[in-house]
PDB file of C-alpha atoms in Angstrom:
ATOM      1  CA  MET A   1      21.952   2.139  21.035  1.00  0.00           C
ATOM      2  CA  ASP A   2      21.982  -1.268  19.367  1.00  0.00           C
ATOM      3  CA  GLY A   3      19.023  -1.596  16.951  1.00  0.00           C
ATOM      4  CA  ARG A   4      18.665  -5.293  17.790  1.00  0.00           C
ATOM      5  CA  ALA A   5      17.244  -4.394  21.188  1.00  0.00           C
ATOM      6  CA  TRP A   6      14.003  -3.057  19.729  1.00  0.00           C
ATOM      7  CA  ASN A   7      13.770  -4.899  16.404  1.00  0.00           C
ATOM      8  CA  PRO A   8      13.415  -8.704  16.515  1.00  0.00           C
ATOM      9  CA  ARG A   9      14.102  -8.929  12.770  1.00  0.00           C
ATOM     10  CA  LEU A  10      17.514  -7.326  13.291  1.00  0.00           C
ATOM     11  CA  ARG A  11      18.144  -9.801  16.114  1.00  0.00           C
ATOM     12  CA  THR A  12      17.451 -12.637  13.667  1.00  0.00           C
ATOM     13  CA  VAL A  13      19.654 -11.042  11.031  1.00  0.00           C
ATOM     14  CA  ALA A  14      22.412 -10.408  13.553  1.00  0.00           C
ATOM     15  CA  THR A  15      22.466 -14.047  14.664  1.00  0.00           C
ATOM     16  CA  SER A  16      22.771 -15.157  11.047  1.00  0.00           C
ATOM     17  CA  GLY A  17      25.944 -13.117  10.556  1.00  0.00           C
ATOM     18  CA  LEU A  18      24.400  -9.928   9.195  1.00  0.00           C
ATOM     19  CA  SER A  19      24.081  -6.731  11.167  1.00  0.00           C
ATOM     20  CA  CYS A  20      23.681  -2.995  10.835  1.00  0.00           C
ATOM     21  CA  GLY A  21      27.161  -2.608  12.292  1.00  0.00           C
ATOM     22  CA  LYS A  22      30.386  -3.483  10.493  1.00  0.00           C
ATOM     23  CA  PRO A  23      29.909  -7.046   9.179  1.00  0.00           C
ATOM     24  CA  LYS A  24      32.587  -9.709   9.019  1.00  0.00           C
ATOM     25  CA  SER A  25      32.877  -9.096   5.284  1.00  0.00           C
ATOM     26  CA  VAL A  26      31.913  -6.126   3.146  1.00  0.00           C
ATOM     27  CA  TYR A  27      28.151  -5.707   3.737  1.00  0.00           C
ATOM     28  CA  PRO A  28      26.962  -9.261   3.046  1.00  0.00           C
ATOM     29  CA  PHE A  29      23.345  -8.002   3.253  1.00  0.00           C
ATOM     30  CA  LEU A  30      23.889  -6.342  -0.126  1.00  0.00           C
ATOM     31  CA  LEU A  31      24.990  -9.696  -1.539  1.00  0.00           C
ATOM     32  CA  MET A  32      21.818 -11.549  -0.558  1.00  0.00           C
ATOM     33  CA  THR A  33      19.979 -13.315  -3.351  1.00  0.00           C
ATOM     34  CA  ALA A  34      16.315 -12.724  -4.127  1.00  0.00           C
ATOM     35  CA  ASP A  35      15.484 -16.091  -2.516  1.00  0.00           C
ATOM     36  CA  SER A  36      17.284 -15.239   0.715  1.00  0.00           C
ATOM     37  CA  ILE A  37      15.591 -11.831   0.841  1.00  0.00           C
ATOM     38  CA  ASP A  38      12.203 -13.548   0.399  1.00  0.00           C
ATOM     39  CA  SER A  39      12.891 -15.955   3.240  1.00  0.00           C
ATOM     40  CA  PHE A  40      14.198 -13.067   5.366  1.00  0.00           C
ATOM     41  CA  ALA A  41      11.026 -11.069   4.700  1.00  0.00           C
ATOM     42  CA  SER A  42       8.682 -13.315   6.756  1.00  0.00           C
ATOM     43  CA  GLY A  43       5.907 -13.279   4.189  1.00  0.00           C
ATOM     44  CA  HIS A  44       4.032 -10.008   4.796  1.00  0.00           C
ATOM     45  CA  LEU A  45       6.276  -7.422   3.165  1.00  0.00           C
ATOM     46  CA  MET A  46       5.171  -5.741  -0.057  1.00  0.00           C
ATOM     47  CA  LYS A  47       6.409  -7.920  -2.874  1.00  0.00           C
ATOM     48  CA  GLU A  48       5.922  -7.404  -6.573  1.00  0.00           C
ATOM     49  CA  GLN A  49       3.258 -10.123  -6.698  1.00  0.00           C
ATOM     50  CA  GLN A  50       1.186  -8.342  -4.030  1.00  0.00           C
ATOM     51  CA  THR A  51      -1.603  -6.093  -5.194  1.00  0.00           C
ATOM     52  CA  ILE A  52      -2.213  -2.391  -4.807  1.00  0.00           C
ATOM     53  CA  LEU A  53      -5.798  -1.294  -5.380  1.00  0.00           C
ATOM     54  CA  LEU A  54      -5.868   2.106  -7.046  1.00  0.00           C
ATOM     55  CA  VAL A  55      -9.207   3.900  -6.545  1.00  0.00           C
ATOM     56  CA  ASP A  56      -9.551   7.090  -8.584  1.00  0.00           C
ATOM     57  CA  ASP A  57     -12.234   8.467 -10.884  1.00  0.00           C
ATOM     58  CA  SER A  58      -9.754  10.398 -13.043  1.00  0.00           C
ATOM     59  CA  GLU A  59      -8.402   8.409 -16.003  1.00  0.00           C
ATOM     60  CA  SER A  60      -5.601  10.963 -16.435  1.00  0.00           C
ATOM     61  CA  ASP A  61      -4.576  10.667 -12.757  1.00  0.00           C
ATOM     62  CA  ILE A  62      -4.529   6.863 -13.064  1.00  0.00           C
ATOM     63  CA  PHE A  63      -2.435   7.111 -16.242  1.00  0.00           C
ATOM     64  CA  LEU A  64       0.055   9.491 -14.594  1.00  0.00           C
ATOM     65  CA  LEU A  65       0.277   7.386 -11.452  1.00  0.00           C
ATOM     66  CA  CYS A  66       0.937   4.216 -13.460  1.00  0.00           C
ATOM     67  CA  LYS A  67       3.619   6.090 -15.408  1.00  0.00           C
ATOM     68  CA  ALA A  68       5.154   7.226 -12.078  1.00  0.00           C
ATOM     69  CA  PHE A  69       5.127   3.614 -10.842  1.00  0.00           C
ATOM     70  CA  SER A  70       7.110   2.618 -13.937  1.00  0.00           C
ATOM     71  CA  LYS A  71       9.603   5.506 -13.608  1.00  0.00           C
ATOM     72  CA  ALA A  72      10.052   4.703  -9.905  1.00  0.00           C
ATOM     73  CA  GLU A  73      10.715   1.045 -10.763  1.00  0.00           C
ATOM     74  CA  PHE A  74       7.894  -0.043  -8.470  1.00  0.00           C
ATOM     75  CA  ASN A  75       6.162  -2.994 -10.071  1.00  0.00           C
ATOM     76  CA  PRO A  76       3.502  -4.492  -7.817  1.00  0.00           C
ATOM     77  CA  SER A  77       0.334  -5.846  -9.353  1.00  0.00           C
ATOM     78  CA  VAL A  78      -1.963  -2.816  -9.697  1.00  0.00           C
ATOM     79  CA  GLN A  79      -5.734  -3.159  -9.942  1.00  0.00           C
ATOM     80  CA  GLU A  80      -7.812  -0.065 -10.631  1.00  0.00           C
ATOM     81  CA  VAL A  81     -11.405   0.899 -10.001  1.00  0.00           C
ATOM     82  CA  HIS A  82     -13.030   4.233 -10.774  1.00  0.00           C
ATOM     83  CA  ASN A  83     -15.390   5.093  -7.922  1.00  0.00           C
ATOM     84  CA  GLY A  84     -16.241   4.206  -4.358  1.00  0.00           C
ATOM     85  CA  GLU A  85     -18.960   1.690  -5.257  1.00  0.00           C
ATOM     86  CA  GLU A  86     -16.511  -0.228  -7.465  1.00  0.00           C
ATOM     87  CA  ALA A  87     -13.925  -0.153  -4.655  1.00  0.00           C
ATOM     88  CA  ILE A  88     -16.385  -1.689  -2.200  1.00  0.00           C
ATOM     89  CA  ALA A  89     -17.479  -4.313  -4.762  1.00  0.00           C
ATOM     90  CA  TYR A  90     -13.808  -5.180  -5.434  1.00  0.00           C
ATOM     91  CA  LEU A  91     -12.957  -5.493  -1.733  1.00  0.00           C
ATOM     92  CA  ALA A  92     -16.114  -7.505  -1.018  1.00  0.00           C
ATOM     93  CA  GLY A  93     -15.493  -9.776  -4.004  1.00  0.00           C
ATOM     94  CA  ASP A  94     -18.922  -8.992  -5.415  1.00  0.00           C
ATOM     95  CA  GLY A  95     -20.153  -9.267  -8.995  1.00  0.00           C
ATOM     96  CA  ALA A  96     -17.425  -8.835 -11.590  1.00  0.00           C
ATOM     97  CA  TYR A  97     -14.781  -8.969  -8.818  1.00  0.00           C
ATOM     98  CA  SER A  98     -15.731 -12.391  -7.389  1.00  0.00           C
ATOM     99  CA  ASP A  99     -12.742 -14.225  -8.944  1.00  0.00           C
ATOM    100  CA  ARG A 100      -9.916 -13.741  -6.398  1.00  0.00           C
ATOM    101  CA  ALA A 101      -7.383 -15.241  -8.812  1.00  0.00           C
ATOM    102  CA  GLN A 102      -8.074 -12.325 -11.162  1.00  0.00           C
ATOM    103  CA  PHE A 103      -8.947  -9.732  -8.465  1.00  0.00           C
ATOM    104  CA  PRO A 104      -6.873 -10.603  -5.360  1.00  0.00           C
ATOM    105  CA  LEU A 105      -7.259  -8.835  -2.043  1.00  0.00           C
ATOM    106  CA  PRO A 106      -4.813  -5.929  -2.009  1.00  0.00           C
ATOM    107  CA  ALA A 107      -2.007  -5.340   0.471  1.00  0.00           C
ATOM    108  CA  MET A 108      -2.543  -1.585   0.099  1.00  0.00           C
ATOM    109  CA  MET A 109      -5.190   0.737  -1.300  1.00  0.00           C
ATOM    110  CA  LEU A 110      -4.426   4.168  -2.775  1.00  0.00           C
ATOM    111  CA  LEU A 111      -7.741   5.933  -2.333  1.00  0.00           C
ATOM    112  CA  ASP A 112      -8.893   9.178  -3.918  1.00  0.00           C
ATOM    113  CA  LEU A 113     -11.202  11.318  -1.819  1.00  0.00           C
ATOM    114  CA  ASN A 114     -13.531  13.106  -4.230  1.00  0.00           C
ATOM    115  CA  MET A 115     -15.272  10.566  -6.463  1.00  0.00           C
ATOM    116  CA  PRO A 116     -18.791   9.999  -7.772  1.00  0.00           C
ATOM    117  CA  MET A 117     -21.268   7.573  -6.193  1.00  0.00           C
ATOM    118  CA  LYS A 118     -19.325   6.896  -2.983  1.00  0.00           C
ATOM    119  CA  ASN A 119     -16.382   9.075  -2.004  1.00  0.00           C
ATOM    120  CA  GLY A 120     -13.193   8.049  -0.193  1.00  0.00           C
ATOM    121  CA  PHE A 121     -14.752   8.708   3.225  1.00  0.00           C
ATOM    122  CA  ASP A 122     -17.644   6.360   2.376  1.00  0.00           C
ATOM    123  CA  VAL A 123     -15.194   3.645   1.327  1.00  0.00           C
ATOM    124  CA  LEU A 124     -13.146   4.072   4.532  1.00  0.00           C
ATOM    125  CA  THR A 125     -16.275   3.938   6.695  1.00  0.00           C
ATOM    126  CA  TRP A 126     -17.420   0.717   5.018  1.00  0.00           C
ATOM    127  CA  LEU A 127     -13.925  -0.832   5.060  1.00  0.00           C
ATOM    128  CA  ARG A 128     -13.232  -0.266   8.755  1.00  0.00           C
ATOM    129  CA  ALA A 129     -16.569  -1.955   9.619  1.00  0.00           C
ATOM    130  CA  GLN A 130     -15.513  -5.204   7.839  1.00  0.00           C
ATOM    131  CA  PRO A 131     -13.821  -7.569  10.333  1.00  0.00           C
ATOM    132  CA  GLY A 132     -11.662  -9.352   7.753  1.00  0.00           C
ATOM    133  CA  LEU A 133     -10.634  -6.222   5.855  1.00  0.00           C
ATOM    134  CA  LYS A 134     -10.488  -3.474   8.479  1.00  0.00           C
ATOM    135  CA  ARG A 135      -6.682  -3.657   8.744  1.00  0.00           C
ATOM    136  CA  LEU A 136      -6.068  -2.993   5.039  1.00  0.00           C
ATOM    137  CA  THR A 137      -3.409  -0.307   4.614  1.00  0.00           C
ATOM    138  CA  VAL A 138      -5.135   2.758   3.147  1.00  0.00           C
ATOM    139  CA  VAL A 139      -3.206   5.682   1.702  1.00  0.00           C
ATOM    140  CA  MET A 140      -5.445   8.619   0.858  1.00  0.00           C
ATOM    141  CA  MET A 141      -4.050  10.158  -2.316  1.00  0.00           C
ATOM    142  CA  THR A 142      -6.009  13.240  -3.222  1.00  0.00           C
ATOM    143  CA  ALA A 143      -5.826  16.800  -4.501  1.00  0.00           C
ATOM    144  CA  SER A 144      -7.519  18.068  -1.334  1.00  0.00           C
ATOM    145  CA  MET A 145      -5.380  20.106   1.029  1.00  0.00           C
ATOM    146  CA  ARG A 146      -8.245  20.913   3.383  1.00  0.00           C
ATOM    147  CA  LYS A 147      -7.216  20.304   7.005  1.00  0.00           C
ATOM    148  CA  GLU A 148     -10.702  19.040   7.871  1.00  0.00           C
ATOM    149  CA  ASP A 149     -10.333  16.340   5.177  1.00  0.00           C
ATOM    150  CA  VAL A 150      -7.009  15.236   6.688  1.00  0.00           C
ATOM    151  CA  VAL A 151      -8.528  15.043  10.178  1.00  0.00           C
ATOM    152  CA  ARG A 152     -11.637  13.200   8.990  1.00  0.00           C
ATOM    153  CA  ALA A 153      -9.584  10.698   6.944  1.00  0.00           C
ATOM    154  CA  PHE A 154      -7.457   9.791   9.967  1.00  0.00           C
ATOM    155  CA  ASP A 155     -10.532   9.675  12.218  1.00  0.00           C
ATOM    156  CA  LEU A 156     -12.058   7.140   9.806  1.00  0.00           C
ATOM    157  CA  GLY A 157      -8.921   4.988   9.810  1.00  0.00           C
ATOM    158  CA  ALA A 158      -6.663   6.156   6.971  1.00  0.00           C
ATOM    159  CA  ASN A 159      -3.031   5.153   7.452  1.00  0.00           C
ATOM    160  CA  SER A 160      -1.638   8.071   5.447  1.00  0.00           C
ATOM    161  CA  PHE A 161      -2.831  11.210   3.645  1.00  0.00           C
ATOM    162  CA  LEU A 162      -0.841  12.303   0.604  1.00  0.00           C
ATOM    163  CA  VAL A 163      -1.622  15.317  -1.563  1.00  0.00           C
ATOM    164  CA  LYS A 164      -1.187  14.578  -5.268  1.00  0.00           C
ATOM    165  CA  PRO A 165       1.695  16.690  -6.549  1.00  0.00           C
ATOM    166  CA  SER A 166       1.265  18.782  -9.684  1.00  0.00           C
ATOM    167  CA  GLY A 167       4.426  17.652 -11.510  1.00  0.00           C
ATOM    168  CA  MET A 168       5.626  14.250 -12.715  1.00  0.00           C
ATOM    169  CA  GLU A 169       8.992  14.547 -10.956  1.00  0.00           C
ATOM    170  CA  GLN A 170       7.288  15.060  -7.581  1.00  0.00           C
ATOM    171  CA  LEU A 171       4.806  12.244  -8.309  1.00  0.00           C
ATOM    172  CA  VAL A 172       7.677   9.850  -9.080  1.00  0.00           C
ATOM    173  CA  ALA A 173       9.367  10.926  -5.830  1.00  0.00           C
ATOM    174  CA  MET A 174       6.126  10.207  -3.936  1.00  0.00           C
ATOM    175  CA  VAL A 175       5.819   6.768  -5.530  1.00  0.00           C
ATOM    176  CA  ARG A 176       9.464   6.015  -4.656  1.00  0.00           C
ATOM    177  CA  PHE A 177       8.669   6.969  -1.065  1.00  0.00           C
ATOM    178  CA  ILE A 178       5.675   4.576  -1.062  1.00  0.00           C
ATOM    179  CA  ARG A 179       7.843   1.864  -2.669  1.00  0.00           C
ATOM    180  CA  ASP A 180      10.634   2.260  -0.133  1.00  0.00           C
ATOM    181  CA  TRP A 181       8.227   2.388   2.804  1.00  0.00           C
ATOM    182  CA  ALA A 182       6.333  -0.668   1.512  1.00  0.00           C
ATOM    183  CA  GLN A 183       9.529  -2.718   1.336  1.00  0.00           C
ATOM    184  CA  PHE A 184       9.956  -2.422   5.101  1.00  0.00           C
ATOM    185  CA  ASN A 185       6.334  -2.260   6.216  1.00  0.00           C
ATOM    186  CA  GLU A 186       4.566  -5.327   7.583  1.00  0.00           C
ATOM    187  CA  PHE A 187       1.151  -5.791   5.977  1.00  0.00           C
ATOM    188  CA  PRO A 188      -1.593  -7.595   7.907  1.00  0.00           C
ATOM    189  CA  LEU A 189      -3.295 -10.675   6.555  1.00  0.00           C
ATOM    190  CA  LEU A 190      -6.823 -10.016   5.319  1.00  0.00           C
ATOM    191  CA  SER A 191      -9.791 -12.326   4.956  1.00  0.00           C
ATOM    192  CA  GLU A 192     -12.859 -12.335   2.755  1.00  0.00           C
ATOM    193  CA  VAL A 193     -15.984 -10.391   3.600  1.00  0.00           C
ATOM    194  CA  ASP A 194     -18.608 -12.633   5.197  1.00  0.00           C
ATOM    195  CA  ARG A 195     -21.481 -12.835   2.700  1.00  0.00           C
ATOM    196  CA  LYS A 196     -24.504 -13.787   4.784  1.00  0.00           C
TER     197      LYS A 196
END
């Protein structure tokens, strides 16, 4: 089956001389410049200037995850907060997070489950009730392997549930998976929380 039938982006690429089949020359897609890839990407793909909000109360987990990002050669802008209340304040643009030039809305949030003050479920519940933010891509990234946590996270609107691996090699592999997925995923546009 021809992939262009179900993917309009491939149709566009195919009409411009590129295709998933045998091209006229040796894989011209691999010869595209960064500028042509940006124009091909339609504006909502994860780019290095887009932000990932990392929400985790463990300084050591944040350190290891940032190290895994580096080893995986995944270099988006990463903002970090350390509990659920800070995550909500960041997303709402409240208090210390009111400057969107310094604290931009993220394209994706990596959200720990078990945190002080407000946990990951509390953050998800709040987030999905915000009209301008409810489509934010949320990846639960937690040590919990409890099936009821997986079910509840998806019921509350998580897009993915990943269990933190115990070794650096597996963590780097997980980050590479997120990086590769993010390069092809379309991220929705978000808007500010209405502060009435």
